[in-house]
CSV table of C-alpha atoms in Angstrom, one decimal:
chain,number,residue,atom,x,y,z
A,538,UNK,CA,-45.4,105.8,-39.9
A,539,UNK,CA,-43.7,103.8,-35.9
A,540,UNK,CA,-44.2,106.1,-33.1
A,541,UNK,CA,-41.2,106.4,-31.0
A,542,UNK,CA,-40.8,105.3,-27.7
A,543,UNK,CA,-37.7,106.0,-25.5
A,544,UNK,CA,-38.0,105.3,-22.3
A,545,UNK,CA,-35.2,103.8,-21.2
A,546,UNK,CA,-35.1,102.5,-17.7
A,547,UNK,CA,-33.1,105.0,-16.5
A,548,UNK,CA,-35.8,107.2,-17.6
A,549,UNK,CA,-38.8,105.8,-16.6
A,550,UNK,CA,-36.5,105.6,-12.7
A,551,UNK,CA,-36.6,109.6,-14.1
A,552,UNK,CA,-40.1,110.0,-14.5
A,553,UNK,CA,-41.0,108.1,-11.2
A,554,UNK,CA,-39.2,110.5,-9.1
A,555,UNK,CA,-40.4,113.5,-11.3
A,556,UNK,CA,-43.8,112.8,-10.2
A,557,UNK,CA,-43.2,112.4,-6.6
A,558,UNK,CA,-41.2,115.9,-6.8
A,559,UNK,CA,-43.4,118.3,-8.8
A,560,UNK,CA,-46.4,116.8,-6.2
A,561,UNK,CA,-44.0,117.7,-2.8
A,562,UNK,CA,-42.8,120.9,-5.0
A,563,UNK,CA,-46.9,121.9,-5.0
A,564,UNK,CA,-46.4,123.0,-1.2
A,565,UNK,CA,-48.3,120.2,0.4
A,566,UNK,CA,-47.9,119.0,3.5
A,567,UNK,CA,-49.2,116.0,5.9
A,568,UNK,CA,-52.3,116.8,7.9
A,569,UNK,CA,-50.2,116.2,11.3
A,570,UNK,CA,-53.6,115.3,13.2
A,571,UNK,CA,-55.8,118.2,11.9
A,572,UNK,CA,-59.0,117.4,10.9
A,573,UNK,CA,-59.4,118.9,7.7
A,574,UNK,CA,-57.2,118.6,4.8
A,575,UNK,CA,-55.4,121.5,3.1
A,576,UNK,CA,-58.0,122.5,0.1
A,577,UNK,CA,-56.1,122.2,-3.6
A,578,UNK,CA,-54.7,125.4,-5.5
A,579,UNK,CA,-56.7,126.8,-7.6
A,580,UNK,CA,-54.2,126.7,-10.2
A,581,UNK,CA,-51.9,123.0,-10.0
A,582,UNK,CA,-48.2,123.2,-9.7
A,583,UNK,CA,-46.8,123.4,-13.5
A,584,UNK,CA,-50.1,124.7,-15.0
A,585,UNK,CA,-49.9,126.1,-18.6
A,586,UNK,CA,-53.3,127.4,-20.3
A,587,UNK,CA,-53.7,126.0,-23.5
A,588,UNK,CA,-50.9,123.1,-23.1
A,589,UNK,CA,-50.8,120.1,-21.9
A,590,UNK,CA,-48.6,118.3,-19.4
A,591,UNK,CA,-46.3,115.1,-20.6
A,592,UNK,CA,-44.4,112.6,-18.0
A,593,UNK,CA,-42.2,111.9,-21.4
A,594,UNK,CA,-39.5,114.7,-23.5
A,595,UNK,CA,-42.1,116.2,-26.7
A,596,UNK,CA,-39.5,116.1,-29.1
A,597,UNK,CA,-40.7,117.9,-32.3
A,598,UNK,CA,-38.5,118.8,-35.6
A,599,UNK,CA,-39.0,122.0,-38.0
A,600,UNK,CA,-38.3,121.6,-41.2
A,601,UNK,CA,-38.2,123.8,-43.9
A,602,UNK,CA,-36.9,123.5,-48.2
A,603,UNK,CA,-35.2,127.0,-48.6
A,604,UNK,CA,-36.1,126.8,-52.6
A,605,UNK,CA,-39.7,125.8,-52.2
A,606,UNK,CA,-40.4,127.6,-49.1
A,607,UNK,CA,-42.2,124.3,-47.4
A,608,UNK,CA,-42.0,124.2,-44.0
A,609,UNK,CA,-43.2,121.1,-41.6
A,610,UNK,CA,-42.8,120.4,-38.0
A,611,UNK,CA,-42.6,116.8,-37.6
A,612,UNK,CA,-43.9,115.6,-34.0
A,613,UNK,CA,-41.8,112.3,-33.4
A,614,UNK,CA,-43.9,110.8,-30.6
A,615,UNK,CA,-47.2,110.6,-32.2
A,616,UNK,CA,-45.2,110.4,-36.4
A,617,UNK,CA,-47.6,113.5,-37.4
A,618,UNK,CA,-46.9,116.2,-39.7
A,619,UNK,CA,-48.3,119.4,-39.3
A,620,UNK,CA,-47.7,122.2,-42.7
A,621,UNK,CA,-47.1,126.2,-41.2
A,622,UNK,CA,-46.3,128.7,-43.3
A,623,UNK,CA,-44.4,129.4,-46.7
A,624,UNK,CA,-40.7,130.9,-45.3
A,625,UNK,CA,-39.0,131.0,-49.1
A,626,UNK,CA,-35.1,131.6,-49.0
A,627,UNK,CA,-34.0,130.7,-45.6
A,628,UNK,CA,-29.9,131.0,-45.0
A,629,UNK,CA,-30.3,129.4,-40.7
A,630,UNK,CA,-33.1,127.9,-38.7
A,631,UNK,CA,-32.1,128.5,-34.8
A,632,UNK,CA,-34.5,127.2,-31.8
A,633,UNK,CA,-34.4,128.2,-28.6
A,634,UNK,CA,-35.9,125.2,-27.0
A,635,UNK,CA,-39.9,125.9,-28.4
A,636,UNK,CA,-39.9,128.8,-31.0
A,637,UNK,CA,-38.0,128.3,-34.1
A,638,UNK,CA,-36.1,131.4,-36.1
A,639,UNK,CA,-36.1,131.5,-40.0
A,640,UNK,CA,-34.3,133.6,-41.2
A,641,UNK,CA,-34.2,135.6,-44.6
A,642,UNK,CA,-33.0,138.3,-45.9
A,643,UNK,CA,-35.8,140.3,-45.7
A,644,UNK,CA,-36.9,139.5,-42.2
A,645,UNK,CA,-36.9,136.7,-40.0
A,646,UNK,CA,-40.5,134.3,-39.5
A,647,UNK,CA,-41.2,133.0,-36.0
A,648,UNK,CA,-42.6,129.5,-35.5
A,649,UNK,CA,-43.6,128.0,-32.0
A,650,UNK,CA,-43.2,124.4,-31.9
A,651,UNK,CA,-45.8,123.8,-29.3
A,652,UNK,CA,-43.3,121.9,-27.3
A,653,UNK,CA,-41.3,122.2,-24.9
A,654,UNK,CA,-39.8,122.2,-21.5
A,655,UNK,CA,-39.3,123.7,-18.3
A,656,UNK,CA,-36.1,122.6,-15.9
A,657,UNK,CA,-37.0,123.2,-12.4
A,658,UNK,CA,-33.4,121.9,-11.1
A,659,UNK,CA,-35.0,118.8,-9.6
A,660,UNK,CA,-37.6,118.0,-11.7
A,661,UNK,CA,-38.5,118.8,-15.1
A,662,UNK,CA,-42.2,119.9,-16.9
A,663,UNK,CA,-42.5,118.6,-20.8
A,664,UNK,CA,-45.6,120.3,-22.2
A,665,UNK,CA,-47.2,120.1,-25.8
A,666,UNK,CA,-49.5,122.7,-27.5
A,667,UNK,CA,-51.0,123.2,-31.5
A,668,UNK,CA,-47.9,125.1,-33.5
A,669,UNK,CA,-48.5,128.2,-34.6
A,670,UNK,CA,-47.2,130.5,-36.7
A,671,UNK,CA,-45.8,133.7,-34.6
A,672,UNK,CA,-45.0,136.5,-37.0
A,673,UNK,CA,-42.1,138.4,-38.7
A,674,UNK,CA,-39.0,139.8,-36.9
A,675,UNK,CA,-37.6,142.8,-38.6
A,676,UNK,CA,-34.2,141.2,-38.5
A,677,UNK,CA,-32.1,139.4,-41.7
A,678,UNK,CA,-30.3,136.9,-42.0
A,679,UNK,CA,-27.4,137.7,-40.4
A,680,UNK,CA,-28.9,138.3,-36.8
A,681,UNK,CA,-28.0,136.6,-34.0
A,682,UNK,CA,-30.9,135.1,-31.7
A,683,UNK,CA,-30.6,134.2,-28.6
A,684,UNK,CA,-33.2,133.5,-25.9
A,685,UNK,CA,-34.2,132.4,-22.3
A,686,UNK,CA,-37.3,131.9,-20.3
A,687,UNK,CA,-37.7,135.6,-20.1
A,688,UNK,CA,-36.9,137.6,-23.5
A,689,UNK,CA,-35.4,136.7,-27.0
A,690,UNK,CA,-32.1,139.3,-28.3
A,691,UNK,CA,-31.4,140.1,-31.5
A,692,UNK,CA,-28.4,141.6,-32.2
A,693,UNK,CA,-27.9,142.7,-35.5
A,694,UNK,CA,-24.8,143.2,-37.4
A,695,UNK,CA,-24.2,146.7,-37.0
A,696,UNK,CA,-24.4,145.9,-33.6
A,697,UNK,CA,-28.0,146.6,-32.1
A,698,UNK,CA,-29.4,144.4,-30.1
A,699,UNK,CA,-33.7,144.9,-30.0
A,700,UNK,CA,-35.2,142.7,-26.6
A,701,UNK,CA,-38.1,141.4,-27.3
A,702,UNK,CA,-40.6,140.0,-24.7
A,703,UNK,CA,-41.2,136.2,-24.7
A,704,UNK,CA,-44.3,135.9,-22.5
A,705,UNK,CA,-45.9,137.7,-26.0
A,706,UNK,CA,-44.3,135.6,-28.1
A,707,UNK,CA,-46.3,132.4,-25.8
A,708,UNK,CA,-49.1,134.2,-26.2
A,709,UNK,CA,-48.5,134.8,-30.3
A,710,UNK,CA,-48.1,138.2,-30.3
A,711,UNK,CA,-44.4,139.9,-31.1
A,712,UNK,CA,-43.6,142.9,-28.9
A,713,UNK,CA,-40.5,145.3,-28.8
A,714,UNK,CA,-39.7,145.6,-25.4
A,715,UNK,CA,-36.7,148.2,-25.5
A,716,UNK,CA,-33.4,149.0,-28.2
A,717,UNK,CA,-30.5,148.5,-25.8
A,718,UNK,CA,-27.9,151.6,-25.9
A,719,UNK,CA,-24.5,151.3,-27.5
A,720,UNK,CA,-22.9,148.4,-30.0
A,721,UNK,CA,-21.8,144.6,-29.5
A,722,UNK,CA,-20.3,142.7,-31.3
A,723,UNK,CA,-21.7,139.3,-32.0
A,724,UNK,CA,-24.7,137.8,-29.9
A,725,UNK,CA,-25.8,138.9,-27.0
A,726,UNK,CA,-26.9,136.1,-25.0
A,727,UNK,CA,-29.8,136.7,-22.1
A,728,UNK,CA,-28.6,134.7,-18.8
A,729,UNK,CA,-29.5,134.7,-15.2
A,730,UNK,CA,-32.0,138.3,-16.0
A,731,UNK,CA,-28.9,139.5,-17.3
A,732,UNK,CA,-27.1,140.1,-20.4
A,733,UNK,CA,-23.7,139.0,-21.4
A,734,UNK,CA,-22.5,140.6,-24.1
A,735,UNK,CA,-19.0,141.9,-26.0
A,736,UNK,CA,-18.1,145.6,-26.6
A,737,UNK,CA,-14.9,146.8,-28.3
A,738,UNK,CA,-11.9,147.8,-26.1
A,739,UNK,CA,-9.1,149.3,-28.5
A,740,UNK,CA,-8.1,146.5,-30.9
A,741,UNK,CA,-10.1,143.8,-28.4
A,742,UNK,CA,-12.9,142.8,-27.2
A,743,UNK,CA,-14.3,142.7,-23.6
A,744,UNK,CA,-16.8,141.4,-21.9
A,745,UNK,CA,-19.8,143.2,-19.6
A,746,UNK,CA,-22.9,142.1,-17.8
A,747,UNK,CA,-25.6,144.0,-18.3
A,748,UNK,CA,-29.2,144.7,-17.1
A,749,UNK,CA,-32.1,143.7,-18.8
A,750,UNK,CA,-32.7,147.9,-20.0
A,751,UNK,CA,-29.1,147.8,-21.6
A,752,UNK,CA,-27.4,149.5,-18.5
A,753,UNK,CA,-23.8,147.7,-17.8
A,754,UNK,CA,-23.6,146.8,-14.0
A,755,UNK,CA,-20.4,145.1,-14.2
A,756,UNK,CA,-17.4,143.6,-16.2
A,757,UNK,CA,-15.4,140.4,-15.0
A,758,UNK,CA,-12.2,142.4,-16.9
A,759,UNK,CA,-11.8,139.9,-19.1
A,760,UNK,CA,-10.8,140.5,-22.9
A,761,UNK,CA,-11.9,138.0,-26.3
A,762,UNK,CA,-9.8,138.2,-29.1
A,763,UNK,CA,-12.6,137.4,-32.0
A,764,UNK,CA,-15.5,136.2,-30.5
A,765,UNK,CA,-17.3,134.0,-31.6
A,766,UNK,CA,-19.6,131.0,-31.1
A,767,UNK,CA,-21.8,130.6,-27.8
A,768,UNK,CA,-23.3,127.9,-25.6
A,769,UNK,CA,-25.2,128.3,-22.3
A,770,UNK,CA,-24.5,125.1,-19.9
A,771,UNK,CA,-26.0,124.0,-16.9
A,772,UNK,CA,-22.3,125.4,-15.5
A,773,UNK,CA,-22.2,128.6,-17.0
A,774,UNK,CA,-22.1,130.3,-21.0
A,775,UNK,CA,-19.9,129.5,-23.1
A,776,UNK,CA,-18.4,132.3,-25.6
A,777,UNK,CA,-15.7,131.1,-27.8
A,778,UNK,CA,-12.2,133.5,-28.7
A,779,UNK,CA,-9.2,133.4,-31.1
A,780,UNK,CA,-7.0,131.2,-28.1
A,781,UNK,CA,-9.9,128.7,-27.0
A,782,UNK,CA,-13.3,130.4,-24.7
A,783,UNK,CA,-14.7,131.7,-21.9
A,784,UNK,CA,-17.0,129.9,-19.0
A,785,UNK,CA,-18.9,132.4,-17.4
A,786,UNK,CA,-20.7,132.0,-14.2
A,787,UNK,CA,-23.5,133.7,-11.7
A,788,UNK,CA,-22.3,133.6,-8.4
A,789,UNK,CA,-23.8,134.7,-5.3
A,790,UNK,CA,-25.4,138.1,-7.4
A,791,UNK,CA,-22.1,138.6,-8.7
A,792,UNK,CA,-20.4,137.0,-12.7
A,793,UNK,CA,-16.9,135.6,-13.1
A,794,UNK,CA,-14.8,135.0,-16.4
A,795,UNK,CA,-12.8,131.6,-16.5
A,796,UNK,CA,-10.0,131.2,-19.5
A,797,UNK,CA,-10.8,127.6,-20.8
A,798,UNK,CA,-7.5,127.7,-23.2
A,799,UNK,CA,-6.5,125.6,-26.4
A,800,UNK,CA,-2.9,125.4,-24.4
A,801,UNK,CA,-1.5,125.7,-28.5
A,802,UNK,CA,-1.8,127.9,-30.9
A,803,UNK,CA,-4.5,126.5,-33.4
A,804,UNK,CA,-4.5,128.0,-36.9
A,805,UNK,CA,-8.4,130.9,-37.4
A,806,UNK,CA,-8.9,128.1,-40.1
A,807,UNK,CA,-9.0,125.4,-36.7
A,808,UNK,CA,-10.9,127.5,-33.7
A,809,UNK,CA,-14.2,126.5,-32.8
A,810,UNK,CA,-16.1,129.1,-33.6
A,811,UNK,CA,-20.1,126.7,-33.7
A,812,UNK,CA,-20.4,124.9,-30.7
A,813,UNK,CA,-23.4,122.2,-31.0
A,814,UNK,CA,-23.9,120.0,-28.1
A,815,UNK,CA,-27.1,118.0,-26.4
A,816,UNK,CA,-29.2,120.8,-24.1
A,817,UNK,CA,-28.1,120.2,-20.6
A,818,UNK,CA,-25.5,118.6,-21.4
A,819,UNK,CA,-21.8,120.0,-20.5
A,820,UNK,CA,-19.8,118.5,-23.4
A,821,UNK,CA,-19.6,121.3,-26.8
A,822,UNK,CA,-18.7,119.9,-29.8
A,823,UNK,CA,-17.4,122.0,-33.1
A,824,UNK,CA,-15.4,121.5,-36.2
A,825,UNK,CA,-11.9,122.1,-36.1
A,826,UNK,CA,-10.8,122.7,-39.0
A,827,UNK,CA,-11.7,119.8,-42.4
A,828,UNK,CA,-11.0,116.7,-41.1
A,829,UNK,CA,-11.2,117.3,-37.2
A,830,UNK,CA,-13.4,118.0,-34.2
A,831,UNK,CA,-12.8,119.8,-31.0
A,832,UNK,CA,-14.7,118.3,-28.0
A,833,UNK,CA,-14.8,120.7,-25.3
A,834,UNK,CA,-15.8,118.7,-21.7
A,835,UNK,CA,-16.8,122.3,-19.6
A,836,UNK,CA,-16.7,120.1,-16.1
A,837,UNK,CA,-13.1,119.4,-16.4
A,838,UNK,CA,-12.0,122.9,-18.3
A,839,UNK,CA,-10.2,120.5,-21.2
A,840,UNK,CA,-10.7,120.6,-24.9
A,841,UNK,CA,-10.0,117.5,-26.7
A,842,UNK,CA,-9.0,117.6,-30.6
A,843,UNK,CA,-10.4,114.5,-32.1
A,844,UNK,CA,-9.0,113.3,-35.7
A,845,UNK,CA,-11.9,112.4,-38.2
A,846,UNK,CA,-12.7,112.2,-41.7
A,847,UNK,CA,-14.2,114.8,-43.6
A,848,UNK,CA,-16.1,117.1,-41.0
A,849,UNK,CA,-20.1,118.0,-42.4
A,850,UNK,CA,-21.7,118.4,-39.1
A,851,UNK,CA,-21.1,117.4,-35.4
A,852,UNK,CA,-23.1,116.6,-31.5
A,853,UNK,CA,-22.5,114.8,-28.9
A,854,UNK,CA,-25.2,113.7,-26.2
A,855,UNK,CA,-22.3,114.5,-23.4
A,856,UNK,CA,-20.4,111.7,-21.3
A,857,UNK,CA,-20.0,108.3,-22.1
A,858,UNK,CA,-21.6,109.2,-25.3
A,859,UNK,CA,-19.8,108.3,-28.5
A,860,UNK,CA,-18.8,111.8,-30.2
A,861,UNK,CA,-21.0,111.8,-33.9
A,862,UNK,CA,-19.9,112.9,-37.2
A,863,UNK,CA,-21.7,113.2,-40.1
A,864,UNK,CA,-18.7,113.2,-42.4
A,865,UNK,CA,-18.3,113.7,-46.8
A,866,UNK,CA,-18.6,109.8,-47.5
A,867,UNK,CA,-22.6,110.5,-46.5
A,868,UNK,CA,-22.7,108.2,-43.4
A,869,UNK,CA,-23.1,108.8,-39.8
A,870,UNK,CA,-19.7,107.9,-37.6
A,871,UNK,CA,-19.1,107.6,-33.7
A,872,UNK,CA,-16.1,108.0,-31.9
A,873,UNK,CA,-14.8,107.1,-28.6
A,874,UNK,CA,-13.7,111.2,-27.3
A,875,UNK,CA,-10.9,109.6,-24.9
A,876,UNK,CA,-9.0,107.7,-27.4
A,877,UNK,CA,-10.2,109.0,-30.5
A,878,UNK,CA,-11.3,106.0,-32.4
A,879,UNK,CA,-13.9,105.3,-34.0
A,880,UNK,CA,-15.9,103.0,-33.1
A,881,UNK,CA,-19.3,102.3,-35.3
A,882,UNK,CA,-20.3,103.6,-38.6
A,883,UNK,CA,-23.9,103.6,-40.1
A,884,UNK,CA,-24.1,102.8,-43.7
A,885,UNK,CA,-24.9,106.5,-46.4
A,886,UNK,CA,-27.3,108.3,-45.0
A,887,UNK,CA,-27.0,110.9,-47.3
A,888,UNK,CA,-28.0,110.8,-51.1
A,889,UNK,CA,-25.8,112.2,-53.5
A,890,UNK,CA,-25.7,115.9,-53.6
A,891,UNK,CA,-24.1,118.4,-51.4
A,892,UNK,CA,-23.1,116.6,-48.3
A,893,UNK,CA,-20.6,119.0,-47.1
A,894,UNK,CA,-20.2,123.6,-47.5
A,895,UNK,CA,-19.8,125.3,-44.6
A,896,UNK,CA,-20.9,128.5,-45.7
A,897,UNK,CA,-24.1,126.4,-47.0
A,898,UNK,CA,-26.8,124.9,-45.8
A,899,UNK,CA,-25.0,121.4,-45.1
A,900,UNK,CA,-27.4,119.0,-43.2
A,901,UNK,CA,-26.7,118.4,-39.0
A,902,UNK,CA,-27.2,116.3,-35.9
A,903,UNK,CA,-29.7,116.3,-33.3
A,904,UNK,CA,-29.4,115.1,-30.7
A,905,UNK,CA,-31.3,114.6,-27.2
A,906,UNK,CA,-31.6,112.3,-24.8
A,907,UNK,CA,-31.5,109.3,-26.6
A,908,UNK,CA,-31.4,109.5,-30.2
A,909,UNK,CA,-29.6,111.3,-32.8
A,910,UNK,CA,-31.8,113.2,-36.4
A,911,UNK,CA,-29.2,113.5,-39.6
A,912,UNK,CA,-31.8,115.0,-42.5
A,913,UNK,CA,-30.9,113.6,-45.7
A,914,UNK,CA,-32.1,116.5,-48.2
A,915,UNK,CA,-32.4,114.8,-51.1
A,916,UNK,CA,-33.7,111.6,-50.2
A,917,UNK,CA,-36.7,113.9,-48.8
A,918,UNK,CA,-36.0,112.3,-45.3
A,919,UNK,CA,-34.5,112.8,-41.5
A,920,UNK,CA,-32.7,109.0,-39.8
A,921,UNK,CA,-33.2,108.8,-36.4
A,922,UNK,CA,-30.0,107.2,-34.7
A,923,UNK,CA,-30.1,105.3,-31.7
A,924,UNK,CA,-26.1,106.8,-30.4
A,925,UNK,CA,-26.6,103.3,-27.3
A,926,UNK,CA,-27.0,100.9,-29.6
A,927,UNK,CA,-24.0,101.2,-32.3
A,928,UNK,CA,-25.5,103.9,-34.1
A,929,UNK,CA,-28.6,101.9,-35.3
A,930,UNK,CA,-31.3,103.4,-37.3
A,931,UNK,CA,-33.9,103.1,-35.8
A,932,UNK,CA,-36.3,104.7,-37.9
A,933,UNK,CA,-36.2,106.5,-41.4
A,934,UNK,CA,-38.5,108.8,-41.6
A,935,UNK,CA,-40.2,110.2,-45.3
A,936,UNK,CA,-41.4,113.2,-46.0
A,937,UNK,CA,-42.9,115.4,-48.5
A,938,UNK,CA,-40.5,118.4,-48.6
A,939,UNK,CA,-36.4,118.5,-48.9
A,940,UNK,CA,-35.5,118.8,-45.1
A,941,UNK,CA,-32.3,121.7,-45.8
A,942,UNK,CA,-33.0,123.1,-42.7
A,943,UNK,CA,-33.7,121.1,-38.9
A,944,UNK,CA,-33.7,121.8,-35.4
A,945,UNK,CA,-34.7,120.1,-32.7
A,946,UNK,CA,-37.7,121.5,-30.3
A,947,UNK,CA,-38.9,120.2,-26.8
A,948,UNK,CA,-36.0,119.6,-25.3
């Protein structure tokens, strides 16, 4: 199996800059004529016990076959495959950058991928550690799980939310922090040391800001009909609503919410309810019915609808990159977002079988800074796509299990 080498020239420059910034942020100062050098810190900057720091992203794929329960972690740098605990009948696999959440009817299995990043704004640290099974959360297949660096919020279908200490997860432990008072609609999103939630208010729902104890701090004064779908970007949190989306930001300690409307009446079946994007990107995608895709440019506050073929999965790396659409013909298609024209197409990637079922475990597209990954469950393989080179198939990664569920860690 070939080893992934995806450091582009601009990425190499970024790595050099990262190294320089990492040195500078350690707090060292010139001696300015002093006769004695400042002693090195006892703990180096960025040090994480039990982990190795790397100069590039440590990408890994978490894979599961619900029928057999077989779960694998594929290291995209070394090509090695790690076996983990059997998890049968999972219907959803979530990811918060490091931890995978395999959700089944009787509970959620937490898996530490052993790959993650820490973004300090002016530089990034990449880490790798052994993969390990953390344990079980008492959360069923319908629970909505969202995390930040401090807490993991698990909201069940009855509106009850339980917070878990994420630092405990990093140590291989599951420890309940607290259960929030009150009930909320949909996911509860940790953001900027606060929690964003929707509380029922009459016939609609109102956005509220909670502290980590669940106490209401503020309400930006905006309502959201039929909230569904969310994504954290560098510019704020996007929350999907019937008439478009809300952009929630924290500015000078205060939270503001700005509406980004579709600009036209959109039927319920064509609304954006499941956002997909590259972590760190401000360009979001979502199916817009059966044969079109929504692209939300958070920076420009604009929606664009791109007409495509029948949609199985969608994603994009962001500005300047093609819109990636896996269609029911089994091929990956690339579209220019501005013009809506198709610019590239792969051969058929998906083996004959279930290629598109919005209510089932359809294949997905995972995107990082230089590659996209498409899972072919029936073919027991994952395709690595160079989306900057006309959708060239860079690798076909063969597996011993059906990768029905797939997420990427380490981003």
